[in-house]
mmCIF file of C-alpha atoms in Angstrom:
data_model
loop_
_atom_site.group_PDB
_atom_site.id
_atom_site.type_symbol
_atom_site.label_atom_id
_atom_site.label_comp_id
_atom_site.label_asym_id
_atom_site.label_seq_id
_atom_site.Cartn_x
_atom_site.Cartn_y
_atom_site.Cartn_z
ATOM 1 C CA MET A 920 -88.178 100.441 80.296
ATOM 2 C CA PHE A 921 -88.489 99.040 83.834
ATOM 3 C CA GLY A 922 -91.990 97.762 83.244
ATOM 4 C CA LEU A 923 -93.560 100.908 85.258
ATOM 5 C CA TYR A 924 -95.575 101.858 82.343
ATOM 6 C CA GLU A 925 -95.519 102.064 78.450
ATOM 7 C CA MET A 926 -96.325 104.579 75.680
ATOM 8 C CA GLN A 927 -98.294 103.942 72.922
ATOM 9 C CA PRO A 928 -99.565 104.931 70.109
ATOM 10 C CA PRO A 929 -103.238 105.991 69.698
ATOM 11 C CA THR A 930 -104.944 102.715 68.615
ATOM 12 C CA TRP A 931 -106.554 104.720 65.536
ATOM 13 C CA LEU A 932 -103.450 106.034 64.142
ATOM 14 C CA LEU A 933 -102.330 101.734 64.828
ATOM 15 C CA SER A 934 -104.887 101.299 63.248
ATOM 16 C CA ARG A 935 -104.316 103.421 59.943
ATOM 17 C CA LEU A 936 -101.376 102.621 59.846
ATOM 18 C CA GLY A 937 -101.113 98.777 59.945
ATOM 19 C CA GLY A 938 -104.672 99.028 57.497
ATOM 20 C CA ALA A 939 -102.828 101.248 54.637
ATOM 21 C CA ASP A 940 -100.856 99.882 52.040
ATOM 22 C CA THR A 941 -97.278 100.689 52.212
ATOM 23 C CA THR A 942 -97.092 100.535 48.504
ATOM 24 C CA SER A 943 -99.005 103.915 48.180
ATOM 25 C CA ALA A 944 -98.511 107.086 48.633
ATOM 26 C CA MET A 945 -99.535 107.803 51.916
ATOM 27 C CA GLY A 946 -98.535 104.343 52.838
ATOM 28 C CA LEU A 947 -94.427 105.231 52.103
ATOM 29 C CA PHE A 948 -95.664 109.204 53.338
ATOM 30 C CA LEU A 949 -96.702 106.718 56.540
ATOM 31 C CA SER A 950 -94.257 104.351 57.282
ATOM 32 C CA GLY A 951 -91.820 107.486 56.851
ATOM 33 C CA LEU A 952 -93.349 110.114 59.551
ATOM 34 C CA VAL A 953 -93.238 107.209 62.106
ATOM 35 C CA VAL A 954 -90.050 106.310 61.580
ATOM 36 C CA GLY A 955 -88.662 109.520 61.138
ATOM 37 C CA VAL A 956 -90.439 110.446 64.573
ATOM 38 C CA ILE A 957 -88.643 107.217 66.148
ATOM 39 C CA ALA A 958 -85.579 107.685 64.235
ATOM 40 C CA ALA A 959 -84.640 111.740 64.954
ATOM 41 C CA PRO A 960 -83.495 111.672 68.541
ATOM 42 C CA CYS A 961 -81.388 108.892 68.419
ATOM 43 C CA VAL A 962 -79.407 109.847 64.632
ATOM 44 C CA GLY A 963 -79.884 113.451 65.530
ATOM 45 C CA PRO A 964 -77.253 114.351 68.158
ATOM 46 C CA PHE A 965 -74.336 112.374 66.834
ATOM 47 C CA VAL A 966 -75.082 113.645 63.283
ATOM 48 C CA VAL A 967 -74.885 117.308 64.599
ATOM 49 C CA ALA A 968 -72.350 116.337 66.719
ATOM 50 C CA VAL A 969 -70.404 114.787 63.151
ATOM 51 C CA LEU A 970 -71.376 117.217 61.665
ATOM 52 C CA ALA A 971 -69.473 119.664 64.055
ATOM 53 C CA LEU A 972 -66.035 117.923 63.905
ATOM 54 C CA ILE A 973 -66.245 118.070 60.827
ATOM 55 C CA ALA A 974 -66.741 121.834 60.331
ATOM 56 C CA ARG A 975 -63.978 122.482 63.362
ATOM 57 C CA ARG A 976 -61.102 120.368 60.437
ATOM 58 C CA GLY A 977 -62.643 122.266 57.482
ATOM 59 C CA ASP A 978 -61.194 119.325 55.628
ATOM 60 C CA ALA A 979 -63.680 118.614 52.478
ATOM 61 C CA LEU A 980 -62.495 114.580 52.813
ATOM 62 C CA PHE A 981 -62.242 114.216 55.836
ATOM 63 C CA GLY A 982 -66.686 114.948 56.155
ATOM 64 C CA PHE A 983 -66.717 112.791 53.059
ATOM 65 C CA GLN A 984 -65.105 109.873 54.604
ATOM 66 C CA THR A 985 -67.015 110.303 57.924
ATOM 67 C CA MET A 986 -69.924 111.036 56.957
ATOM 68 C CA PHE A 987 -69.707 107.674 54.080
ATOM 69 C CA ALA A 988 -68.060 105.643 57.181
ATOM 70 C CA LEU A 989 -71.417 107.226 59.057
ATOM 71 C CA ALA A 990 -73.503 106.157 56.342
ATOM 72 C CA LEU A 991 -72.397 102.437 55.714
ATOM 73 C CA GLY A 992 -72.334 101.716 59.645
ATOM 74 C CA LEU A 993 -76.366 102.376 59.315
ATOM 75 C CA GLY A 994 -76.803 100.622 56.012
ATOM 76 C CA PHE A 995 -74.977 97.548 56.570
ATOM 77 C CA PRO A 996 -77.264 95.515 58.790
ATOM 78 C CA TYR A 997 -80.227 96.471 56.727
ATOM 79 C CA LEU A 998 -78.040 95.097 53.974
ATOM 80 C CA PHE A 999 -76.760 92.611 55.170
ATOM 81 C CA LEU A 1000 -80.072 91.711 56.139
ATOM 82 C CA ALA A 1001 -81.367 91.454 52.904
ATOM 83 C CA SER A 1002 -77.937 89.585 50.955
ATOM 84 C CA PHE A 1003 -79.234 86.508 53.230
ATOM 85 C CA SER A 1004 -82.682 86.894 53.899
ATOM 86 C CA ASN A 1005 -82.444 83.335 55.241
ATOM 87 C CA LEU A 1006 -80.608 84.163 58.201
ATOM 88 C CA LEU A 1007 -83.772 85.718 59.848
ATOM 89 C CA GLN A 1008 -84.557 82.087 60.624
ATOM 90 C CA ARG A 1009 -82.599 81.643 62.381
ATOM 91 C CA LEU A 1010 -82.574 84.410 65.152
ATOM 92 C CA PRO A 1011 -83.401 83.616 68.663
ATOM 93 C CA ARG A 1012 -88.079 83.766 68.676
ATOM 94 C CA SER A 1013 -88.906 86.690 70.584
ATOM 95 C CA GLY A 1014 -89.509 85.977 74.245
ATOM 96 C CA ASP A 1015 -89.271 86.518 78.327
ATOM 97 C CA TRP A 1016 -85.664 87.257 76.915
ATOM 98 C CA MET A 1017 -86.301 90.207 75.437
ATOM 99 C CA VAL A 1018 -88.181 92.533 78.456
ATOM 100 C CA TRP A 1019 -84.553 90.947 80.114
ATOM 101 C CA VAL A 1020 -82.950 92.691 77.569
ATOM 102 C CA LYS A 1021 -84.785 95.722 77.253
ATOM 103 C CA LYS A 1022 -83.875 96.718 81.774
ATOM 104 C CA VAL A 1023 -80.411 95.916 80.524
ATOM 105 C CA PHE A 1024 -81.140 99.034 78.574
ATOM 106 C CA GLY A 1025 -83.060 100.599 80.707
ATOM 107 C CA VAL A 1026 -80.160 100.276 83.527
ATOM 108 C CA ILE A 1027 -77.943 101.715 81.228
ATOM 109 C CA LEU A 1028 -79.708 104.578 79.735
ATOM 110 C CA ALA A 1029 -80.494 105.193 83.386
ATOM 111 C CA GLY A 1030 -77.153 105.404 84.369
ATOM 112 C CA VAL A 1031 -75.674 107.928 81.646
ATOM 113 C CA GLY A 1032 -78.761 109.632 83.286
ATOM 114 C CA VAL A 1033 -77.510 109.780 86.532
ATOM 115 C CA PHE A 1034 -74.083 110.609 85.417
ATOM 116 C CA TYR A 1035 -74.804 113.645 83.646
ATOM 117 C CA LEU A 1036 -77.210 114.601 86.485
ATOM 118 C CA LEU A 1037 -74.106 114.431 89.322
ATOM 119 C CA VAL A 1038 -71.860 116.165 86.156
ATOM 120 C CA ALA A 1039 -74.181 119.530 86.036
ATOM 121 C CA LEU A 1040 -74.818 118.960 90.430
ATOM 122 C CA ALA A 1041 -71.636 116.786 91.829
ATOM 123 C CA PRO A 1042 -68.889 116.241 89.939
ATOM 124 C CA ASP A 1043 -66.786 114.761 92.652
ATOM 125 C CA TRP A 1044 -69.284 112.153 92.557
ATOM 126 C CA ALA A 1045 -70.014 111.451 88.331
ATOM 127 C CA GLY A 1046 -66.877 108.543 88.510
ATOM 128 C CA TRP A 1047 -68.710 106.705 90.731
ATOM 129 C CA VAL A 1048 -72.036 105.925 88.041
ATOM 130 C CA LEU A 1049 -69.994 103.419 86.512
ATOM 131 C CA PRO A 1050 -68.998 101.261 89.526
ATOM 132 C CA ALA A 1051 -72.011 101.554 91.055
ATOM 133 C CA ALA A 1052 -73.731 101.224 87.591
ATOM 134 C CA LEU A 1053 -72.307 97.613 87.614
ATOM 135 C CA VAL A 1054 -72.561 96.420 90.949
ATOM 136 C CA LEU A 1055 -75.988 98.006 91.605
ATOM 137 C CA GLY A 1056 -77.506 96.996 87.638
ATOM 138 C CA GLY A 1057 -75.279 93.295 88.212
ATOM 139 C CA LEU A 1058 -76.990 92.895 91.296
ATOM 140 C CA TYR A 1059 -80.417 93.646 89.876
ATOM 141 C CA LEU A 1060 -80.685 92.023 86.795
ATOM 142 C CA GLY A 1061 -78.935 88.898 88.189
ATOM 143 C CA PHE A 1062 -80.804 88.319 91.255
ATOM 144 C CA VAL A 1063 -84.030 90.901 92.064
ATOM 145 C CA ASP A 1064 -84.858 90.891 88.433
ATOM 146 C CA ARG A 1065 -87.851 87.618 88.163
ATOM 147 C CA SER A 1066 -88.121 87.342 83.712
ATOM 148 C CA ALA A 1067 -89.471 84.479 83.105
ATOM 149 C CA GLY A 1068 -86.915 81.956 81.292
ATOM 150 C CA LYS A 1069 -85.724 78.516 80.576
ATOM 151 C CA PRO A 1070 -83.009 77.147 82.896
ATOM 152 C CA THR A 1071 -80.439 77.573 80.842
ATOM 153 C CA PHE A 1072 -81.548 81.366 80.520
ATOM 154 C CA ARG A 1073 -81.922 81.673 85.154
ATOM 155 C CA TRP A 1074 -77.780 80.405 85.303
ATOM 156 C CA PHE A 1075 -77.285 82.801 82.170
ATOM 157 C CA ARG A 1076 -78.935 86.048 84.719
ATOM 158 C CA TYR A 1077 -77.033 84.982 87.301
ATOM 159 C CA GLY A 1078 -73.773 84.609 85.654
ATOM 160 C CA PHE A 1079 -74.446 87.693 84.065
ATOM 161 C CA GLY A 1080 -75.193 89.662 87.722
ATOM 162 C CA MET A 1081 -72.395 88.152 89.218
ATOM 163 C CA ALA A 1082 -69.843 88.873 86.280
ATOM 164 C CA ALA A 1083 -71.269 92.804 86.750
ATOM 165 C CA ALA A 1084 -70.909 93.308 89.426
ATOM 166 C CA VAL A 1085 -67.013 91.313 89.962
ATOM 167 C CA ILE A 1086 -66.218 94.130 87.025
ATOM 168 C CA GLY A 1087 -67.801 97.322 89.170
ATOM 169 C CA VAL A 1088 -65.848 96.085 91.818
ATOM 170 C CA VAL A 1089 -62.572 95.029 90.302
ATOM 171 C CA VAL A 1090 -62.311 98.976 88.772
ATOM 172 C CA VAL A 1091 -63.278 101.019 91.842
ATOM 173 C CA ALA A 1092 -59.985 98.229 93.608
ATOM 174 C CA THR A 1093 -58.092 99.134 90.493
ATOM 175 C CA THR A 1094 -58.905 102.944 90.401
ATOM 176 C CA PRO A 1095 -55.852 104.700 91.333
ATOM 177 C CA GLN A 1096 -57.760 107.910 94.412
ATOM 178 C CA GLN A 1097 -53.859 110.226 93.458
ATOM 179 C CA SER A 1098 -54.097 112.076 90.543
ATOM 180 C CA VAL A 1099 -51.211 114.503 89.518
ATOM 181 C CA ALA A 1100 -51.559 118.458 91.736
ATOM 182 C CA PHE A 1101 -53.061 121.363 90.375
ATOM 183 C CA ALA A 1102 -52.667 124.879 91.646
ATOM 184 C CA PRO A 1103 -55.008 127.302 91.190
ATOM 185 C CA PHE A 1104 -54.683 129.794 88.177
ATOM 186 C CA ASP A 1105 -52.938 132.419 88.937
ATOM 187 C CA ALA A 1106 -51.090 134.846 86.098
ATOM 188 C CA ARG A 1107 -48.569 136.293 89.487
ATOM 189 C CA SER A 1108 -47.317 132.655 89.981
ATOM 190 C CA LEU A 1109 -47.176 131.810 86.312
ATOM 191 C CA ALA A 1110 -45.114 134.288 85.682
ATOM 192 C CA THR A 1111 -42.733 134.067 88.112
ATOM 193 C CA GLU A 1112 -42.327 129.790 87.264
ATOM 194 C CA LEU A 1113 -41.267 130.435 84.173
ATOM 195 C CA GLY A 1114 -39.079 133.218 84.705
ATOM 196 C CA HIS A 1115 -37.581 131.512 87.061
ATOM 197 C CA GLY A 1116 -37.130 128.642 83.664
ATOM 198 C CA ARG A 1117 -39.496 126.142 84.897
ATOM 199 C CA THR A 1118 -42.132 124.506 82.767
ATOM 200 C CA ALA A 1119 -45.912 125.567 82.851
ATOM 201 C CA MET A 1120 -48.385 122.705 82.036
ATOM 202 C CA ILE A 1121 -52.026 124.173 82.505
ATOM 203 C CA ASP A 1122 -54.764 122.115 81.979
ATOM 204 C CA PHE A 1123 -58.897 123.965 81.219
ATOM 205 C CA SER A 1124 -61.445 121.572 82.364
ATOM 206 C CA ALA A 1125 -64.614 122.284 83.607
ATOM 207 C CA ASP A 1126 -67.374 120.626 86.061
ATOM 208 C CA TRP A 1127 -69.494 120.466 83.459
ATOM 209 C CA CYS A 1128 -67.178 118.385 80.476
ATOM 210 C CA ALA A 1129 -67.431 114.422 81.045
ATOM 211 C CA PRO A 1130 -64.001 114.009 78.733
ATOM 212 C CA CYS A 1131 -62.918 116.157 81.904
ATOM 213 C CA HIS A 1132 -63.494 114.065 84.214
ATOM 214 C CA GLU A 1133 -62.439 110.881 81.466
ATOM 215 C CA LEU A 1134 -59.563 112.620 81.710
ATOM 216 C CA GLU A 1135 -58.833 113.731 85.928
ATOM 217 C CA ARG A 1136 -59.962 109.700 86.714
ATOM 218 C CA PHE A 1137 -57.758 107.726 84.143
ATOM 219 C CA THR A 1138 -55.137 109.607 82.744
ATOM 220 C CA PHE A 1139 -53.364 112.282 85.504
ATOM 221 C CA THR A 1140 -54.318 109.432 88.490
ATOM 222 C CA ASP A 1141 -52.057 107.356 86.340
ATOM 223 C CA GLY A 1142 -48.354 107.002 88.424
ATOM 224 C CA ARG A 1143 -46.209 107.954 85.249
ATOM 225 C CA VAL A 1144 -48.450 111.220 84.416
ATOM 226 C CA ARG A 1145 -47.956 112.048 88.075
ATOM 227 C CA VAL A 1146 -44.356 111.282 88.157
ATOM 228 C CA MET A 1147 -43.943 113.355 85.516
ATOM 229 C CA ALA A 1148 -45.756 115.541 85.605
ATOM 230 C CA ARG A 1149 -43.059 117.161 89.067
ATOM 231 C CA ALA A 1150 -41.385 118.055 85.820
ATOM 232 C CA PHE A 1151 -43.678 120.705 85.237
ATOM 233 C CA GLN A 1152 -45.491 124.042 87.330
ATOM 234 C CA THR A 1153 -48.816 123.220 86.792
ATOM 235 C CA PHE A 1154 -52.250 125.039 86.774
ATOM 236 C CA LYS A 1155 -55.422 124.425 86.192
ATOM 237 C CA VAL A 1156 -57.882 127.093 85.462
ATOM 238 C CA ASP A 1157 -61.418 126.546 85.741
ATOM 239 C CA LEU A 1158 -64.169 126.668 82.377
ATOM 240 C CA THR A 1159 -66.905 125.969 83.871
ATOM 241 C CA ARG A 1160 -68.527 129.184 83.378
ATOM 242 C CA TYR A 1161 -67.397 129.410 79.741
ATOM 243 C CA ASP A 1162 -68.831 132.346 78.303
ATOM 244 C CA SER A 1163 -67.367 134.886 81.387
ATOM 245 C CA PRO A 1164 -65.710 137.891 81.043
ATOM 246 C CA GLU A 1165 -62.016 136.288 83.249
ATOM 247 C CA SER A 1166 -62.860 132.781 81.047
ATOM 248 C CA GLU A 1167 -63.250 134.683 77.939
ATOM 249 C CA THR A 1168 -60.159 136.193 78.354
ATOM 250 C CA LEU A 1169 -58.180 133.533 78.588
ATOM 251 C CA ARG A 1170 -59.792 131.021 76.890
ATOM 252 C CA ARG A 1171 -58.168 134.239 73.507
ATOM 253 C CA GLN A 1172 -55.259 134.233 75.103
ATOM 254 C CA TYR A 1173 -53.923 130.654 75.169
ATOM 255 C CA GLY A 1174 -56.613 130.137 71.983
ATOM 256 C CA ILE A 1175 -59.075 126.706 73.382
ATOM 257 C CA SER A 1176 -61.820 126.269 71.571
ATOM 258 C CA GLY A 1177 -62.743 123.711 74.169
ATOM 259 C CA VAL A 1178 -62.074 121.947 77.232
ATOM 260 C CA PRO A 1179 -60.117 120.125 78.157
ATOM 261 C CA THR A 1180 -57.383 121.521 76.636
ATOM 262 C CA VAL A 1181 -53.689 120.900 77.803
ATOM 263 C CA VAL A 1182 -51.477 123.851 77.289
ATOM 264 C CA PHE A 1183 -46.736 123.635 77.976
ATOM 265 C CA LEU A 1184 -45.656 126.618 78.484
ATOM 266 C CA GLY A 1185 -41.960 127.149 78.257
ATOM 267 C CA PRO A 1186 -39.749 129.671 79.904
ATOM 268 C CA ASP A 1187 -40.233 131.959 77.769
ATOM 269 C CA GLY A 1188 -43.886 131.898 77.594
ATOM 270 C CA ARG A 1189 -44.932 130.217 74.057
ATOM 271 C CA GLU A 1190 -46.740 127.366 73.744
ATOM 272 C CA VAL A 1191 -45.233 123.880 72.518
ATOM 273 C CA ILE A 1192 -47.831 123.760 69.624
ATOM 274 C CA GLU A 1193 -47.331 120.367 68.888
ATOM 275 C CA ALA A 1194 -48.011 118.366 72.870
ATOM 276 C CA ARG A 1195 -51.181 120.389 73.585
ATOM 277 C CA VAL A 1196 -53.825 117.995 74.477
ATOM 278 C CA GLU A 1197 -57.097 118.187 72.977
ATOM 279 C CA GLY A 1198 -60.004 115.984 74.322
ATOM 280 C CA TYR A 1199 -59.788 112.690 76.472
ATOM 281 C CA VAL A 1200 -56.750 110.936 75.819
ATOM 282 C CA THR A 1201 -54.584 108.463 77.070
ATOM 283 C CA PRO A 1202 -51.708 108.368 79.848
ATOM 284 C CA GLU A 1203 -49.899 106.958 76.915
ATOM 285 C CA SER A 1204 -50.554 109.685 74.944
ATOM 286 C CA PHE A 1205 -50.112 112.088 77.234
ATOM 287 C CA LEU A 1206 -46.866 110.605 78.268
ATOM 288 C CA GLU A 1207 -45.814 110.899 74.530
ATOM 289 C CA ARG A 1208 -46.872 115.049 74.306
ATOM 290 C CA MET A 1209 -45.053 115.584 77.625
ATOM 291 C CA ARG A 1210 -41.386 113.701 76.917
ATOM 292 C CA TYR A 1211 -41.850 116.482 73.854
ATOM 293 C CA ALA A 1212 -42.844 119.417 75.785
ATOM 294 C CA GLY A 1213 -39.805 118.894 77.790
ATOM 295 C CA ARG A 1214 -37.346 118.291 75.371
ATOM 296 C CA ARG A 1215 -39.002 121.399 73.303
ATOM 297 C CA THR A 1216 -38.231 123.420 76.623
ATOM 298 C CA GLY A 1217 -35.358 122.220 78.542
ATOM 299 C CA ALA A 1218 -37.532 120.687 81.674
ATOM 300 C CA MET A 1219 -36.260 118.124 83.700
ATOM 301 C CA ALA A 1220 -37.017 115.139 84.787
ATOM 302 C CA LEU A 1221 -39.092 113.650 82.043
ATOM 303 C CA ASN A 1222 -37.725 110.116 82.847
ATOM 304 C CA PRO A 1223 -39.713 108.513 85.410
#
């Protein structure tokens, strides 16, 4: 992506593909084979995730709608270009600007790779990837990279790089550092607090879980969420070792099928099912769940 090296198919394969009649059976087979090899790594994981979601829902109508939307999204660009083929002549011509665009995607891919690496090795640092990628990537793409181009394009590069760097600084400056204070989960402490008439909020998370870090960084740091959380006794269950006997026992006990999951327990020990949170939700949505759990369990101080 940055031009350090390039991987190309063998010359004999390119000549075969270039000389093959695309209308023949062999030509169509070779074209489909090449496209399949290229497209499978891009589309395959997403399709598997969609199929897993459909299987989890167990709703045939939802499955049809989801796969139809996916197929429509993949095919719409081709349908649009086929219907308005004259627009192809108005597309920008290839040039050095395409090399710069390739480097933009290179920065994005590098940032995503570093993010998942930190999620596995140093989860506390994963939240800094986005602002760092914006600042460093903006400086590189706008001022360090020397891709040729017209003067107007160079000014566009400068503006793009400056805007990305400024956004990265703003993200750091506006992200609250304090979060909801969770105590490590302990069955005895939970039973004691419930016995005193408290309502419990239990967060199930894992170090390798990207949505868990999003929930902690963007939702639990919200001032309204932090204030309202004082009405609950908050616990955190670490499911990093997801298949360990301890984790499996807790997952079965509370019906946890994935992380992040947040459950609310009333003083009687029963869960408020309607307030359960699965996956990342916005602070506004999380506040609604907390209010609902508070009304159902009689938790106090729910209006910050």
